[in-house]
């Protein structure tokens, strides 16, 4: 069983910053990749970026240069630092983890989401 808990969402003015965290816990042998997704009101959930076990990151074009994903390997926490926020960044943010459990079974788990609202 693998659990993900997001935190750090809230209300911020345009141009401001927020830092989201995703804490991954459970029977984890290997955490291969953690990705962040966003779901704006009335729209499908979309990937915005992720980080691999080796630390390689990738980002959706719309957030490049503004968002940074980092990983605290010691405690399986992945952070999403969001700067220069825009109203179009508003939405529910979810993290997703892929890896293997202690029994070497592959897993994919999602967090419950955290709301980010950017006011203009």
CSV table of C-alpha atoms in Angstrom, one decimal:
chain,number,residue,atom,x,y,z
A,1,UNK,CA,0.0,0.0,0.0
A,2,UNK,CA,1.4,3.3,-1.1
A,3,UNK,CA,-0.1,6.7,0.0
A,4,UNK,CA,0.5,10.1,-1.4
A,5,UNK,CA,-0.5,13.3,0.5
A,6,UNK,CA,-0.3,16.7,-1.1
A,7,UNK,CA,-0.1,19.9,0.9
A,8,UNK,CA,0.6,23.6,0.4
A,9,UNK,CA,-2.2,24.8,-1.7
A,10,UNK,CA,-4.1,28.0,-1.1
A,11,UNK,CA,-5.1,31.4,-2.5
A,12,UNK,CA,-2.5,33.7,-3.9
A,13,UNK,CA,-2.4,36.9,-6.0
A,14,UNK,CA,-1.2,36.8,-9.5
A,15,UNK,CA,2.6,37.1,-9.5
A,16,UNK,CA,2.9,35.4,-6.2
A,17,UNK,CA,4.4,32.0,-5.3
A,18,UNK,CA,3.3,28.8,-3.6
A,19,UNK,CA,5.2,25.6,-2.8
A,20,UNK,CA,3.3,22.3,-2.9
A,21,UNK,CA,4.7,19.1,-1.4
A,22,UNK,CA,3.9,15.5,-2.1
A,23,UNK,CA,4.7,13.1,0.6
A,24,UNK,CA,5.0,9.4,-0.5
A,25,UNK,CA,4.8,6.7,2.1
A,26,UNK,CA,4.2,3.0,2.4
A,27,UNK,CA,5.8,-0.2,1.4
A,28,UNK,CA,8.1,1.3,-1.2
A,29,UNK,CA,11.2,-0.4,-2.7
A,30,UNK,CA,11.8,2.1,-5.5
A,31,UNK,CA,10.2,5.4,-6.4
A,32,UNK,CA,10.8,5.6,-10.1
A,33,UNK,CA,9.0,8.8,-10.9
A,34,UNK,CA,6.7,11.4,-9.3
A,35,UNK,CA,4.6,13.6,-11.5
A,36,UNK,CA,2.4,16.7,-10.9
A,37,UNK,CA,-0.9,17.1,-12.6
A,38,UNK,CA,-3.3,20.0,-12.7
A,39,UNK,CA,-7.1,20.0,-13.3
A,40,UNK,CA,-8.7,23.4,-14.0
A,41,UNK,CA,-12.4,23.8,-13.5
A,42,UNK,CA,-14.3,22.1,-16.3
A,43,UNK,CA,-11.2,20.8,-17.9
A,44,UNK,CA,-9.4,17.4,-18.0
A,45,UNK,CA,-6.5,16.7,-15.7
A,46,UNK,CA,-3.2,17.5,-17.5
A,47,UNK,CA,0.4,16.7,-16.6
A,48,UNK,CA,2.6,19.7,-15.8
A,49,UNK,CA,5.8,18.0,-15.0
A,50,UNK,CA,7.7,15.3,-13.1
A,51,UNK,CA,11.0,14.1,-11.7
A,52,UNK,CA,12.6,10.7,-12.2
A,53,UNK,CA,14.5,8.6,-9.7
A,54,UNK,CA,17.8,10.0,-11.2
A,55,UNK,CA,16.5,13.6,-10.7
A,56,UNK,CA,15.8,14.4,-14.3
A,57,UNK,CA,12.9,16.8,-14.6
A,58,UNK,CA,10.5,17.8,-17.4
A,59,UNK,CA,7.8,20.5,-17.6
A,60,UNK,CA,4.8,21.5,-19.6
A,61,UNK,CA,5.8,24.5,-21.8
A,62,UNK,CA,3.3,26.7,-20.1
A,63,UNK,CA,5.1,26.4,-16.7
A,64,UNK,CA,8.7,26.2,-17.8
A,65,UNK,CA,10.8,28.8,-16.1
A,66,UNK,CA,8.2,29.4,-13.5
A,67,UNK,CA,7.7,26.0,-11.8
A,68,UNK,CA,10.5,23.9,-10.3
A,69,UNK,CA,10.1,20.3,-9.2
A,70,UNK,CA,12.6,18.9,-6.6
A,71,UNK,CA,12.9,15.8,-4.6
A,72,UNK,CA,13.9,15.1,-1.0
A,73,UNK,CA,15.1,11.5,-1.4
A,74,UNK,CA,15.6,10.9,2.3
A,75,UNK,CA,11.9,11.2,3.0
A,76,UNK,CA,10.3,10.5,-0.4
A,77,UNK,CA,8.9,14.0,-0.7
A,78,UNK,CA,8.6,15.9,-4.0
A,79,UNK,CA,8.1,19.6,-4.0
A,80,UNK,CA,6.6,21.8,-6.7
A,81,UNK,CA,7.8,25.4,-6.3
A,82,UNK,CA,5.5,27.7,-8.3
A,83,UNK,CA,6.6,31.3,-9.0
A,84,UNK,CA,5.1,34.1,-11.1
A,85,UNK,CA,1.7,32.5,-10.7
A,86,UNK,CA,-1.1,33.4,-13.2
A,87,UNK,CA,-4.8,33.1,-12.9
A,88,UNK,CA,-4.7,30.3,-15.5
A,89,UNK,CA,-2.6,28.2,-13.0
A,90,UNK,CA,-5.8,27.9,-10.9
A,91,UNK,CA,-6.9,24.3,-10.3
A,92,UNK,CA,-6.6,21.2,-8.3
A,93,UNK,CA,-3.0,19.9,-8.2
A,94,UNK,CA,-2.4,16.2,-7.9
A,95,UNK,CA,0.8,14.2,-7.6
A,96,UNK,CA,1.2,10.7,-9.0
A,97,UNK,CA,3.9,8.2,-8.1
A,98,UNK,CA,5.2,5.2,-10.0
A,99,UNK,CA,7.5,2.6,-8.6
A,100,UNK,CA,7.8,-0.8,-7.1
A,101,UNK,CA,6.7,-2.0,-3.7
A,102,UNK,CA,8.8,-4.1,-1.3
A,103,UNK,CA,7.3,-7.2,-2.9
A,104,UNK,CA,8.6,-5.9,-6.2
A,105,UNK,CA,5.2,-5.3,-7.6
A,106,UNK,CA,4.8,-2.2,-9.8
A,107,UNK,CA,2.5,0.5,-8.4
A,108,UNK,CA,0.9,3.8,-9.5
A,109,UNK,CA,-0.7,5.9,-6.9
A,110,UNK,CA,-2.4,9.3,-6.8
A,111,UNK,CA,-2.8,11.8,-4.0
A,112,UNK,CA,-6.1,13.4,-3.1
A,113,UNK,CA,-5.2,16.8,-4.6
A,114,UNK,CA,-4.7,20.3,-3.2
A,115,UNK,CA,-6.5,23.4,-4.5
A,116,UNK,CA,-4.5,26.4,-5.9
A,117,UNK,CA,-6.4,29.6,-6.7
A,118,UNK,CA,-4.6,32.5,-8.3
A,119,UNK,CA,-6.6,35.8,-8.2
A,120,UNK,CA,-6.1,38.5,-10.8
